[in-house]
């Protein structure tokens, strides 16, 4: 079985901790992240060494290379994001 490609939504406090933990597993590639806007996402992606970034999580969810997603936003946003809607 190959590595799992993961995307992360939210890069505030807990997002980078998830990314670090995922990388330590050795079986996960963090391939993309999404944040509140493209400028924030681009800066965080550069700081964390992640190639793809999105200012809208829905665009990241449309990326066919992503097999799993970590939602690292405030809890009240999780439901809509896990459904893939607004």
Short mmCIF file of C-alpha atoms in Angstrom, two decimals:
data_model
loop_
_atom_site.label_atom_id
_atom_site.label_comp_id
_atom_site.label_asym_id
_atom_site.label_seq_id
_atom_site.Cartn_x
_atom_site.Cartn_y
_atom_site.Cartn_z
CA UNK A 1 0.00 0.00 0.00
CA UNK A 2 1.33 3.44 -0.94
CA UNK A 3 1.31 6.66 0.97
CA UNK A 4 -1.96 8.52 1.56
CA UNK A 5 -2.29 12.03 0.11
CA UNK A 6 -3.82 14.40 2.65
CA UNK A 7 -5.12 17.96 2.52
CA UNK A 8 -5.46 20.17 5.60
CA UNK A 9 -8.12 22.86 6.05
CA UNK A 10 -7.11 25.57 8.50
CA UNK A 11 -3.59 26.54 9.47
CA UNK A 12 -4.12 28.48 12.67
CA UNK A 13 -3.02 26.86 15.92
CA UNK A 14 -3.83 23.19 15.35
CA UNK A 15 -3.29 22.85 11.58
CA UNK A 16 0.52 22.96 11.72
CA UNK A 17 0.46 20.48 14.62
CA UNK A 18 -1.58 18.06 12.48
CA UNK A 19 0.81 18.54 9.56
CA UNK A 20 3.83 17.79 11.74
CA UNK A 21 2.17 14.69 13.19
CA UNK A 22 1.11 13.44 9.76
CA UNK A 23 4.62 13.82 8.41
CA UNK A 24 6.04 11.80 11.30
CA UNK A 25 3.86 8.82 10.34
CA UNK A 26 5.96 8.14 7.25
CA UNK A 27 2.93 6.91 5.31
CA UNK A 28 1.27 10.26 4.59
CA UNK A 29 2.00 12.98 2.07
CA UNK A 30 0.55 16.36 3.00
CA UNK A 31 -0.08 17.61 -0.53
CA UNK A 32 -2.28 20.68 -0.02
CA UNK A 33 -3.71 23.11 2.47
CA UNK A 34 -6.58 25.56 2.49
CA UNK A 35 -7.12 28.65 4.58
CA UNK A 36 -9.36 31.68 4.88
CA UNK A 37 -7.94 33.40 1.78
CA UNK A 38 -5.33 32.75 -0.88
CA UNK A 39 -2.73 35.12 0.57
CA UNK A 40 -2.84 33.42 3.98
CA UNK A 41 -2.82 29.97 2.39
CA UNK A 42 0.16 30.84 0.18
CA UNK A 43 2.18 32.16 3.12
CA UNK A 44 1.42 29.13 5.30
CA UNK A 45 2.15 26.70 2.46
CA UNK A 46 5.54 28.34 1.91
CA UNK A 47 6.34 28.24 5.64
CA UNK A 48 5.28 24.59 5.95
CA UNK A 49 6.79 23.32 2.68
CA UNK A 50 3.51 22.39 1.01
CA UNK A 51 3.25 22.84 -2.73
CA UNK A 52 -0.49 23.34 -3.29
CA UNK A 53 -2.58 25.91 -1.46
CA UNK A 54 -6.13 27.18 -1.72
CA UNK A 55 -7.99 30.22 -0.44
CA UNK A 56 -11.22 28.24 -0.61
CA UNK A 57 -11.46 24.77 0.93
CA UNK A 58 -14.05 23.69 -1.69
CA UNK A 59 -11.40 24.05 -4.41
CA UNK A 60 -9.06 21.87 -2.40
CA UNK A 61 -11.77 19.25 -1.95
CA UNK A 62 -12.14 19.12 -5.74
CA UNK A 63 -8.47 18.06 -6.05
CA UNK A 64 -8.69 14.42 -7.13
CA UNK A 65 -5.24 13.61 -5.71
CA UNK A 66 -6.39 14.11 -2.11
CA UNK A 67 -7.53 10.93 -0.37
CA UNK A 68 -8.17 12.26 3.15
CA UNK A 69 -8.75 15.67 4.73
CA UNK A 70 -7.97 17.02 8.18
CA UNK A 71 -10.34 19.80 9.20
CA UNK A 72 -8.40 22.03 11.58
CA UNK A 73 -10.78 24.98 11.81
CA UNK A 74 -13.00 26.08 14.70
CA UNK A 75 -15.54 23.39 15.55
CA UNK A 76 -18.57 25.34 14.35
CA UNK A 77 -17.21 25.20 10.77
CA UNK A 78 -16.65 21.43 10.62
CA UNK A 79 -20.11 20.29 9.56
CA UNK A 80 -20.32 22.32 6.35
CA UNK A 81 -16.74 21.48 5.45
CA UNK A 82 -17.20 17.75 5.99
CA UNK A 83 -20.25 17.87 3.70
CA UNK A 84 -18.24 19.77 1.11
CA UNK A 85 -20.73 22.64 0.99
CA UNK A 86 -20.96 26.18 2.32
#
